[in-house]
PDB file of C-alpha atoms and ligand atoms in Angstrom:
ATOM      1  CA  MET A 998      77.157  13.839 196.871  1.00 86.00           C
ATOM      2  CA  ASN A 999      77.040  16.241 193.928  1.00 95.00           C
ATOM      3  CA  LEU A1000      74.843  15.401 190.945  1.00 96.00           C
ATOM      4  CA  ILE A1001      75.555  15.889 187.250  1.00 98.00           C
ATOM      5  CA  PHE A1002      72.395  16.017 185.132  1.00 98.00           C
ATOM      6  CA  LEU A1003      73.130  14.580 181.728  1.00 98.00           C
ATOM      7  CA  GLY A1004      70.710  14.395 178.816  1.00 98.00           C
ATOM      8  CA  PRO A1005      69.672  16.022 175.566  1.00 98.00           C
ATOM      9  CA  PRO A1006      68.081  19.482 175.288  1.00 98.00           C
ATOM     10  CA  GLY A1007      64.508  19.301 176.558  1.00 97.00           C
ATOM     11  CA  ALA A1008      65.020  16.147 178.643  1.00 98.00           C
ATOM     12  CA  GLY A1009      63.859  18.052 181.753  1.00 98.00           C
ATOM     13  CA  LYS A1010      67.208  18.662 183.465  1.00 98.00           C
ATOM     14  CA  GLY A1011      66.485  22.286 184.383  1.00 97.00           C
ATOM     15  CA  THR A1012      62.921  21.518 185.505  1.00 97.00           C
ATOM     16  CA  GLN A1013      64.067  18.779 187.883  1.00 97.00           C
ATOM     17  CA  ALA A1014      67.156  20.652 189.103  1.00 97.00           C
ATOM     18  CA  ARG A1015      64.947  23.583 190.163  1.00 95.00           C
ATOM     19  CA  ILE A1016      62.468  21.300 191.982  1.00 95.00           C
ATOM     20  CA  LEU A1017      65.247  19.450 193.843  1.00 95.00           C
ATOM     21  CA  ALA A1018      67.034  22.692 194.724  1.00 93.00           C
ATOM     22  CA  GLU A1019      63.814  23.939 196.356  1.00 91.00           C
ATOM     23  CA  ARG A1020      63.077  20.687 198.183  1.00 89.00           C
ATOM     24  CA  SER A1021      66.427  19.149 199.078  1.00 85.00           C
ATOM     25  CA  GLY A1022      68.942  21.927 199.672  1.00 86.00           C
ATOM     26  CA  TYR A1023      70.949  21.314 196.523  1.00 93.00           C
ATOM     27  CA  ARG A1024      72.391  24.297 194.696  1.00 94.00           C
ATOM     28  CA  GLN A1025      71.512  24.308 190.993  1.00 94.00           C
ATOM     29  CA  LEU A1026      74.433  25.314 188.812  1.00 95.00           C
ATOM     30  CA  SER A1027      73.079  25.795 185.287  1.00 95.00           C
ATOM     31  CA  THR A1028      75.664  26.931 182.759  1.00 96.00           C
ATOM     32  CA  GLY A1029      72.828  27.823 180.353  1.00 95.00           C
ATOM     33  CA  ASP A1030      71.165  30.095 182.954  1.00 93.00           C
ATOM     34  CA  ILE A1031      74.479  31.762 183.854  1.00 94.00           C
ATOM     35  CA  LEU A1032      75.233  32.363 180.169  1.00 95.00           C
ATOM     36  CA  ARG A1033      71.732  33.759 179.504  1.00 93.00           C
ATOM     37  CA  ALA A1034      72.095  36.118 182.516  1.00 92.00           C
ATOM     38  CA  ASN A1035      75.363  37.359 180.964  1.00 93.00           C
ATOM     39  CA  VAL A1036      73.686  37.809 177.569  1.00 94.00           C
ATOM     40  CA  LEU A1037      70.865  39.773 179.239  1.00 91.00           C
ATOM     41  CA  ALA A1038      73.350  41.980 181.124  1.00 93.00           C
ATOM     42  CA  GLY A1039      75.475  42.514 177.983  1.00 95.00           C
ATOM     43  CA  THR A1040      78.740  41.450 179.683  1.00 94.00           C
ATOM     44  CA  PRO A1041      81.808  40.588 177.522  1.00 94.00           C
ATOM     45  CA  LEU A1042      81.092  36.878 178.190  1.00 94.00           C
ATOM     46  CA  GLY A1043      77.451  37.380 177.174  1.00 95.00           C
ATOM     47  CA  ARG A1044      78.436  39.188 173.961  1.00 96.00           C
ATOM     48  CA  GLU A1045      80.786  36.352 173.035  1.00 95.00           C
ATOM     49  CA  ALA A1046      78.294  33.597 173.941  1.00 96.00           C
ATOM     50  CA  LYS A1047      75.134  35.087 172.351  1.00 96.00           C
ATOM     51  CA  PRO A1048      75.718  34.217 168.661  1.00 97.00           C
ATOM     52  CA  ILE A1049      77.057  30.765 169.575  1.00 97.00           C
ATOM     53  CA  MET A1050      74.004  29.978 171.714  1.00 97.00           C
ATOM     54  CA  GLU A1051      71.587  31.292 169.098  1.00 96.00           C
ATOM     55  CA  SER A1052      73.177  29.021 166.474  1.00 97.00           C
ATOM     56  CA  GLY A1053      72.905  25.959 168.764  1.00 97.00           C
ATOM     57  CA  GLY A1054      76.667  25.453 169.129  1.00 98.00           C
ATOM     58  CA  LEU A1055      78.737  25.122 172.303  1.00 98.00           C
ATOM     59  CA  VAL A1056      80.515  27.991 174.042  1.00 98.00           C
ATOM     60  CA  PRO A1057      84.318  27.326 174.216  1.00 97.00           C
ATOM     61  CA  ASP A1058      85.428  24.973 176.986  1.00 97.00           C
ATOM     62  CA  ASP A1059      87.900  27.414 178.583  1.00 96.00           C
ATOM     63  CA  LEU A1060      85.193  30.040 179.182  1.00 95.00           C
ATOM     64  CA  ILE A1061      82.811  27.490 180.674  1.00 96.00           C
ATOM     65  CA  ILE A1062      85.462  25.893 182.897  1.00 95.00           C
ATOM     66  CA  ARG A1063      86.523  29.277 184.319  1.00 92.00           C
ATOM     67  CA  MET A1064      82.880  30.119 184.979  1.00 92.00           C
ATOM     68  CA  ILE A1065      82.262  26.855 186.838  1.00 92.00           C
ATOM     69  CA  ALA A1066      85.510  27.028 188.828  1.00 90.00           C
ATOM     70  CA  ALA A1067      84.425  30.427 190.183  1.00 87.00           C
ATOM     71  CA  GLU A1068      80.952  29.139 191.156  1.00 87.00           C
ATOM     72  CA  PHE A1069      82.367  25.952 192.663  1.00 84.00           C
ATOM     73  CA  GLU A1070      84.072  27.937 195.419  1.00 81.00           C
ATOM     74  CA  GLY A1071      80.622  28.767 196.832  1.00 77.00           C
ATOM     75  CA  GLY A1072      79.834  25.462 198.590  1.00 77.00           C
ATOM     76  CA  GLY A1073      77.301  22.758 197.678  1.00 79.00           C
ATOM     77  CA  PRO A1074      76.149  20.080 197.240  1.00 92.00           C
ATOM     78  CA  PHE A1075      75.576  21.024 193.615  1.00 95.00           C
ATOM     79  CA  ILE A1076      73.371  19.876 190.809  1.00 96.00           C
ATOM     80  CA  PHE A1077      75.379  20.545 187.656  1.00 97.00           C
ATOM     81  CA  ASP A1078      72.723  21.269 185.019  1.00 97.00           C
ATOM     82  CA  GLY A1079      74.017  21.442 181.445  1.00 96.00           C
ATOM     83  CA  PHE A1080      77.641  20.945 182.503  1.00 97.00           C
ATOM     84  CA  PRO A1081      79.874  19.145 181.623  1.00 98.00           C
ATOM     85  CA  ARG A1082      79.048  18.951 177.930  1.00 98.00           C
ATOM     86  CA  THR A1083      82.369  17.762 176.511  1.00 98.00           C
ATOM     87  CA  VAL A1084      85.008  15.305 177.701  1.00 98.00           C
ATOM     88  CA  THR A1085      87.368  18.267 178.309  1.00 98.00           C
ATOM     89  CA  GLN A1086      84.768  19.851 180.641  1.00 98.00           C
ATOM     90  CA  ALA A1087      84.237  16.503 182.432  1.00 98.00           C
ATOM     91  CA  GLN A1088      87.980  16.162 183.054  1.00 97.00           C
ATOM     92  CA  ALA A1089      88.126  19.730 184.389  1.00 97.00           C
ATOM     93  CA  LEU A1090      85.225  18.984 186.753  1.00 96.00           C
ATOM     94  CA  ASP A1091      86.985  15.838 187.963  1.00 96.00           C
ATOM     95  CA  ASN A1092      90.064  17.926 188.785  1.00 95.00           C
ATOM     96  CA  LEU A1093      87.943  20.391 190.764  1.00 93.00           C
ATOM     97  CA  LEU A1094      86.216  17.564 192.637  1.00 93.00           C
ATOM     98  CA  VAL A1095      89.527  15.890 193.544  1.00 92.00           C
ATOM     99  CA  ARG A1096      90.974  19.192 194.749  1.00 88.00           C
ATOM    100  CA  LYS A1097      87.977  19.759 197.021  1.00 86.00           C
ATOM    101  CA  ARG A1098      87.761  16.079 198.060  1.00 87.00           C
ATOM    102  CA  ARG A1099      84.220  15.847 196.728  1.00 89.00           C
ATOM    103  CA  SER A1100      82.477  13.278 194.561  1.00 92.00           C
ATOM    104  CA  ALA A1101      79.705  13.307 191.990  1.00 95.00           C
ATOM    105  CA  VAL A1102      77.272  10.909 190.354  1.00 96.00           C
ATOM    106  CA  ALA A1103      76.045  11.489 186.799  1.00 97.00           C
ATOM    107  CA  VAL A1104      72.286  11.069 186.290  1.00 97.00           C
ATOM    108  CA  LEU A1105      71.335  10.311 182.704  1.00 97.00           C
ATOM    109  CA  PHE A1106      67.836  11.482 181.706  1.00 98.00           C
ATOM    110  CA  ARG A1107      66.632   8.682 179.402  1.00 97.00           C
ATOM    111  CA  VAL A1108      64.176  10.148 176.933  1.00 96.00           C
ATOM    112  CA  ASP A1109      62.866   9.385 173.480  1.00 92.00           C
ATOM    113  CA  LEU A1110      64.179  11.956 171.001  1.00 88.00           C
ATOM    114  CA  SER A1111      60.694  12.187 169.448  1.00 88.00           C
ATOM    115  CA  VAL A1112      59.294  14.161 172.445  1.00 95.00           C
ATOM    116  CA  LEU A1113      62.047  16.780 172.560  1.00 96.00           C
ATOM    117  CA  ILE A1114      60.923  19.084 169.732  1.00 95.00           C
ATOM    118  CA  ASP A1115      57.432  19.229 171.246  1.00 95.00           C
ATOM    119  CA  ARG A1116      58.804  19.989 174.727  1.00 97.00           C
ATOM    120  CA  LEU A1117      61.144  22.723 173.504  1.00 97.00           C
ATOM    121  CA  THR A1118      58.869  24.493 171.005  1.00 95.00           C
ATOM    122  CA  GLY A1119      56.175  24.636 173.729  1.00 96.00           C
ATOM    123  CA  ARG A1120      58.536  25.961 176.415  1.00 97.00           C
ATOM    124  CA  TRP A1121      58.124  29.454 177.861  1.00 97.00           C
ATOM    125  CA  THR A1122      60.883  30.905 180.027  1.00 95.00           C
ATOM    126  CA  HIS A1123      61.172  33.664 182.631  1.00 94.00           C
ATOM    127  CA  LEU A1124      64.616  34.855 181.608  1.00 88.00           C
ATOM    128  CA  ALA A1125      65.580  36.690 184.804  1.00 88.00           C
ATOM    129  CA  SER A1126      65.044  33.634 187.053  1.00 89.00           C
ATOM    130  CA  GLY A1127      65.399  30.754 184.575  1.00 89.00           C
ATOM    131  CA  ARG A1128      61.932  29.417 185.560  1.00 93.00           C
ATOM    132  CA  VAL A1129      60.420  27.351 182.750  1.00 95.00           C
ATOM    133  CA  TYR A1130      56.862  26.447 181.818  1.00 97.00           C
ATOM    134  CA  HIS A1131      55.284  24.434 179.041  1.00 97.00           C
ATOM    135  CA  GLU A1132      52.108  25.535 177.314  1.00 96.00           C
ATOM    136  CA  ARG A1133      50.530  22.089 177.849  1.00 95.00           C
ATOM    137  CA  TYR A1134      52.634  20.075 180.343  1.00 95.00           C
ATOM    138  CA  ALA A1135      53.446  22.792 182.924  1.00 96.00           C
ATOM    139  CA  PRO A1136      51.363  25.859 182.059  1.00 97.00           C
ATOM    140  CA  PRO A1137      51.658  29.132 183.995  1.00 98.00           C
ATOM    141  CA  LYS A1138      48.526  30.312 185.835  1.00 97.00           C
ATOM    142  CA  ARG A1139      48.049  33.046 183.209  1.00 97.00           C
ATOM    143  CA  PRO A1140      49.310  32.355 179.658  1.00 95.00           C
ATOM    144  CA  GLY A1141      52.569  34.183 178.912  1.00 96.00           C
ATOM    145  CA  ILE A1142      53.005  35.473 182.507  1.00 98.00           C
ATOM    146  CA  ASP A1143      55.459  34.280 185.181  1.00 98.00           C
ATOM    147  CA  ASP A1144      53.579  32.961 188.268  1.00 97.00           C
ATOM    148  CA  VAL A1145      56.024  34.484 190.757  1.00 97.00           C
ATOM    149  CA  THR A1146      56.861  37.957 189.406  1.00 97.00           C
ATOM    150  CA  GLY A1147      53.938  38.664 187.026  1.00 97.00           C
ATOM    151  CA  GLU A1148      56.524  39.491 184.342  1.00 97.00           C
ATOM    152  CA  PRO A1149      56.191  38.340 180.718  1.00 97.00           C
ATOM    153  CA  LEU A1150      57.525  34.957 179.620  1.00 97.00           C
ATOM    154  CA  VAL A1151      59.523  34.585 176.427  1.00 96.00           C
ATOM    155  CA  GLN A1152      60.430  31.785 174.037  1.00 95.00           C
ATOM    156  CA  ARG A1153      64.192  31.224 173.920  1.00 94.00           C
ATOM    157  CA  PRO A1154      65.759  32.204 170.575  1.00 93.00           C
ATOM    158  CA  ASP A1155      67.418  28.752 170.404  1.00 95.00           C
ATOM    159  CA  ASP A1156      64.058  26.964 170.786  1.00 95.00           C
ATOM    160  CA  LYS A1157      63.244  27.333 167.063  1.00 94.00           C
ATOM    161  CA  GLU A1158      62.822  23.914 165.463  1.00 94.00           C
ATOM    162  CA  GLU A1159      65.799  24.324 163.117  1.00 95.00           C
ATOM    163  CA  THR A1160      68.135  25.348 165.983  1.00 97.00           C
ATOM    164  CA  ILE A1161      66.817  22.534 168.186  1.00 97.00           C
ATOM    165  CA  ARG A1162      67.898  20.068 165.473  1.00 96.00           C
ATOM    166  CA  THR A1163      71.410  21.576 165.516  1.00 98.00           C
ATOM    167  CA  ARG A1164      71.508  21.361 169.349  1.00 98.00           C
ATOM    168  CA  LEU A1165      70.469  17.689 169.191  1.00 97.00           C
ATOM    169  CA  ALA A1166      73.224  16.934 166.652  1.00 97.00           C
ATOM    170  CA  VAL A1167      75.770  18.764 168.852  1.00 98.00           C
ATOM    171  CA  TYR A1168      74.551  16.733 171.846  1.00 98.00           C
ATOM    172  CA  GLU A1169      75.018  13.438 169.992  1.00 97.00           C
ATOM    173  CA  GLU A1170      78.471  14.387 168.782  1.00 98.00           C
ATOM    174  CA  GLN A1171      80.008  16.158 171.793  1.00 98.00           C
ATOM    175  CA  THR A1172      77.971  15.353 174.925  1.00 98.00           C
ATOM    176  CA  ALA A1173      76.672  11.790 174.455  1.00 97.00           C
ATOM    177  CA  PRO A1174      80.278  10.434 174.747  1.00 97.00           C
ATOM    178  CA  LEU A1175      80.064  11.451 178.423  1.00 98.00           C
ATOM    179  CA  ILE A1176      77.719   8.490 178.993  1.00 97.00           C
ATOM    180  CA  ALA A1177      80.674   6.141 178.417  1.00 97.00           C
ATOM    181  CA  TYR A1178      82.979   8.501 180.359  1.00 97.00           C
ATOM    182  CA  TYR A1179      80.846   8.195 183.506  1.00 97.00           C
ATOM    183  CA  ASP A1180      80.000   4.534 182.897  1.00 95.00           C
ATOM    184  CA  ASP A1181      83.659   3.508 182.911  1.00 92.00           C
ATOM    185  CA  PRO A1182      83.752  -0.064 184.332  1.00 92.00           C
ATOM    186  CA  ALA A1183      86.883   0.894 186.327  1.00 91.00           C
ATOM    187  CA  ASP A1184      85.006   3.716 188.090  1.00 88.00           C
ATOM    188  CA  PRO A1185      81.249   3.573 187.331  1.00 90.00           C
ATOM    189  CA  ARG A1186      79.517   6.831 188.287  1.00 94.00           C
ATOM    190  CA  LEU A1187      76.393   6.707 186.114  1.00 96.00           C
ATOM    191  CA  VAL A1188      72.780   6.119 187.071  1.00 95.00           C
ATOM    192  CA  SER A1189      69.703   6.893 184.995  1.00 96.00           C
ATOM    193  CA  VAL A1190      66.072   7.945 185.289  1.00 97.00           C
ATOM    194  CA  ASP A1191      63.168   7.454 182.913  1.00 97.00           C
ATOM    195  CA  ALA A1192      62.529  11.074 181.854  1.00 97.00           C
ATOM    196  CA  LEU A1193      59.607  10.281 179.531  1.00 96.00           C
ATOM    197  CA  GLY A1194      56.879  10.311 182.186  1.00 94.00           C
ATOM    198  CA  PRO A1195      55.117  13.310 183.728  1.00 96.00           C
ATOM    199  CA  ILE A1196      57.233  15.831 185.687  1.00 97.00           C
ATOM    200  CA  ASP A1197      56.194  14.644 189.182  1.00 96.00           C
ATOM    201  CA  THR A1198      56.857  10.984 188.312  1.00 97.00           C
ATOM    202  CA  VAL A1199      60.403  11.864 187.227  1.00 97.00           C
ATOM    203  CA  THR A1200      60.868  13.859 190.467  1.00 96.00           C
ATOM    204  CA  ARG A1201      59.773  10.851 192.545  1.00 96.00           C
ATOM    205  CA  GLU A1202      62.255   8.610 190.762  1.00 96.00           C
ATOM    206  CA  LEU A1203      65.056  11.141 191.325  1.00 95.00           C
ATOM    207  CA  VAL A1204      64.233  11.577 195.008  1.00 93.00           C
ATOM    208  CA  ALA A1205      64.294   7.791 195.511  1.00 93.00           C
ATOM    209  CA  LEU A1206      67.640   7.667 193.785  1.00 90.00           C
ATOM    210  CA  ILE A1207      69.072  10.486 195.920  1.00 86.00           C
ATOM    211  CA  ASP A1208      67.716   8.957 199.117  1.00 83.00           C
ATOM    212  CA  GLY A1209      69.574   5.791 198.165  1.00 78.00           C
ATOM    213  CA  ASN A1210      72.753   7.897 198.198  1.00 61.00           C
ATOM    214  CA  GLY A1211      71.667   9.946 201.213  1.00 50.00           C
ATOM    215  CA  ASP A1212      74.226   8.882 203.776  1.00 40.00           C
ATOM    216  CA  GLU A1213      77.066   9.374 201.353  1.00 42.00           C
ATOM    217  CA  ARG A1214      75.719  12.810 200.320  1.00 43.00           C
ATOM    218  CA  ARG A1215      75.576  14.000 203.909  1.00 40.00           C
ATOM    219  CA  ALA A1216      79.095  12.730 204.473  1.00 38.00           C
ATOM    220  CA  ALA A1217      80.654  14.060 201.283  1.00 41.00           C
ATOM    221  CA  GLY A1218      78.663  17.294 200.718  1.00 42.00           C
TER     222      GLY A1218
HETATM  223  P1  AP5 B 938      71.085  24.982 178.230  1.00 85.40           P
HETATM  224  O1  AP5 B 938      70.327  26.100 178.792  1.00 85.40           O
HETATM  225  O2  AP5 B 938      71.881  24.103 179.148  1.00 85.40           O
HETATM  226  O3  AP5 B 938      70.113  24.150 177.332  1.00 85.40           O
HETATM  227  P2  AP5 B 938      69.985  22.561 177.046  1.00 85.40           P
HETATM  228  O4  AP5 B 938      70.994  21.637 177.592  1.00 85.40           O
HETATM  229  O5  AP5 B 938      69.847  22.544 175.581  1.00 85.40           O
HETATM  230  O6  AP5 B 938      68.843  22.155 177.877  1.00 85.40           O
HETATM  231  P3  AP5 B 938      67.461  22.800 177.917  1.00 85.40           P
HETATM  232  O7  AP5 B 938      67.436  23.938 178.867  1.00 85.40           O
HETATM  233  O8  AP5 B 938      67.021  23.131 176.509  1.00 85.40           O
HETATM  234  O9  AP5 B 938      66.587  21.549 178.370  1.00 85.40           O
HETATM  235  P4  AP5 B 938      66.318  20.918 179.806  1.00 85.40           P
HETATM  236  O10 AP5 B 938      66.774  19.499 179.779  1.00 85.40           O
HETATM  237  O11 AP5 B 938      66.824  21.779 180.922  1.00 85.40           O
HETATM  238  O12 AP5 B 938      64.743  20.909 179.757  1.00 85.40           O
HETATM  239  P5  AP5 B 938      63.667  21.748 180.612  1.00 85.40           P
HETATM  240  O13 AP5 B 938      63.669  21.290 182.014  1.00 85.40           O
HETATM  241  O14 AP5 B 938      63.765  23.207 180.343  1.00 85.40           O
HETATM  242  O15 AP5 B 938      72.129  25.517 177.141  1.00 85.40           O
HETATM  243  C1  AP5 B 938      71.766  26.476 176.163  1.00 85.40           C
HETATM  244  C2  AP5 B 938      72.994  26.843 175.334  1.00 85.40           C
HETATM  245  O16 AP5 B 938      74.010  27.433 176.190  1.00 85.40           O
HETATM  246  C3  AP5 B 938      73.734  25.675 174.671  1.00 85.40           C
HETATM  247  O17 AP5 B 938      73.141  25.336 173.429  1.00 85.40           O
HETATM  248  C4  AP5 B 938      75.153  26.229 174.540  1.00 85.40           C
HETATM  249  O18 AP5 B 938      75.260  27.130 173.470  1.00 85.40           O
HETATM  250  C5  AP5 B 938      75.324  27.014 175.831  1.00 85.40           C
HETATM  251  N1  AP5 B 938      75.882  26.188 176.911  1.00 85.40           N
HETATM  252  C6  AP5 B 938      75.259  25.879 178.099  1.00 85.40           C
HETATM  253  N2  AP5 B 938      76.045  25.104 178.859  1.00 85.40           N
HETATM  254  C7  AP5 B 938      77.191  24.912 178.148  1.00 85.40           C
HETATM  255  C8  AP5 B 938      78.373  24.172 178.391  1.00 85.40           C
HETATM  256  N3  AP5 B 938      78.538  23.472 179.526  1.00 85.40           N
HETATM  257  N4  AP5 B 938      79.332  24.182 177.441  1.00 85.40           N
HETATM  258  C9  AP5 B 938      79.199  24.881 176.303  1.00 85.40           C
HETATM  259  N5  AP5 B 938      78.092  25.604 175.991  1.00 85.40           N
HETATM  260  C10 AP5 B 938      77.101  25.610 176.909  1.00 85.40           C
HETATM  261  O19 AP5 B 938      62.321  21.173 179.918  1.00 85.40           O
HETATM  262  C11 AP5 B 938      62.002  21.481 178.569  1.00 85.40           C
HETATM  263  C12 AP5 B 938      60.483  21.708 178.438  1.00 85.40           C
HETATM  264  O20 AP5 B 938      59.800  20.485 178.698  1.00 85.40           O
HETATM  265  C13 AP5 B 938      59.916  22.730 179.451  1.00 85.40           C
HETATM  266  O21 AP5 B 938      58.904  23.468 178.812  1.00 85.40           O
HETATM  267  C14 AP5 B 938      59.322  21.863 180.584  1.00 85.40           C
HETATM  268  O22 AP5 B 938      58.207  22.488 181.209  1.00 85.40           O
HETATM  269  C15 AP5 B 938      58.925  20.599 179.822  1.00 85.40           C
HETATM  270  N6  AP5 B 938      59.116  19.378 180.611  1.00 85.40           N
HETATM  271  C16 AP5 B 938      60.147  19.083 181.460  1.00 85.40           C
HETATM  272  N7  AP5 B 938      60.010  17.840 181.957  1.00 85.40           N
HETATM  273  C17 AP5 B 938      58.863  17.337 181.393  1.00 85.40           C
HETATM  274  C18 AP5 B 938      58.185  16.090 181.517  1.00 85.40           C
HETATM  275  N8  AP5 B 938      58.665  15.105 182.319  1.00 85.40           N
HETATM  276  N9  AP5 B 938      57.054  15.923 180.802  1.00 85.40           N
HETATM  277  C19 AP5 B 938      56.563  16.912 179.987  1.00 85.40           C
HETATM  278  N10 AP5 B 938      57.170  18.104 179.842  1.00 85.40           N
HETATM  279  C20 AP5 B 938      58.307  18.309 180.535  1.00 85.40           C
END
């Protein structure tokens, strides 16, 4: 069973996807991380995406769908982190899943919008790996330094308060409709976790949820 992590910026999708990928053999597929790697490497995709990401908008659907289709060939099960973000992307993912005879459940991270600014303005990122920390909730061993590589951490350019507000508005307008898409009474594929608690509590809830789907996951891959 593949998992789609759905929720606003700062809900903890990347944090939990990384933990589950380490513990449970899932492959994390983060469109944000792939785009940032392209920005860092200065590829044509990165040059096109950079100003859009820095303004808090969404990169065009066709670029994202091509990117995911290429990654999807690599085997799973996947945790889709930050994808799909529009109904067009969700339909494209459904087509890929049908073609590969795979299935997916969407996991909505339920979170109070009031905590998101605090989570994102306090976030520090190791850009090369995508590892994230928080200055109070998940601090690195040494402030400003990645635990694994010893390299400096940075604050993402789109984690400025003004840009976060744009990203939240874009989420409400373009991504929140996916809640109804996956909660379609004819084919319900939505579950949710309480993402307001501490990181390890959210992980426990996710693991329980995945274990509930365990047999199906092993069968479907
Ligand atoms: P992306 O990188 O996907 O960003 P996002 O969706 O805005 O999500 P974030 O990474 O900001 O939040 P998160 O939920 O992963 O939270 P995290 O775990 O880091 O996308 C960036 C940009 O790329 C987009 O704006 C867009 O331009 C483009 N893009 C990407 N995908 C696209 C797509 N499919 N289509 C079009 N454009 C696309 O946690 C946040 C902080 O909180 C961390 O510091 C963490 O330590 C802390 N934290 C986590 N959980 C907890 C907890 N339970 N308690 C306390 N603190 C916590």
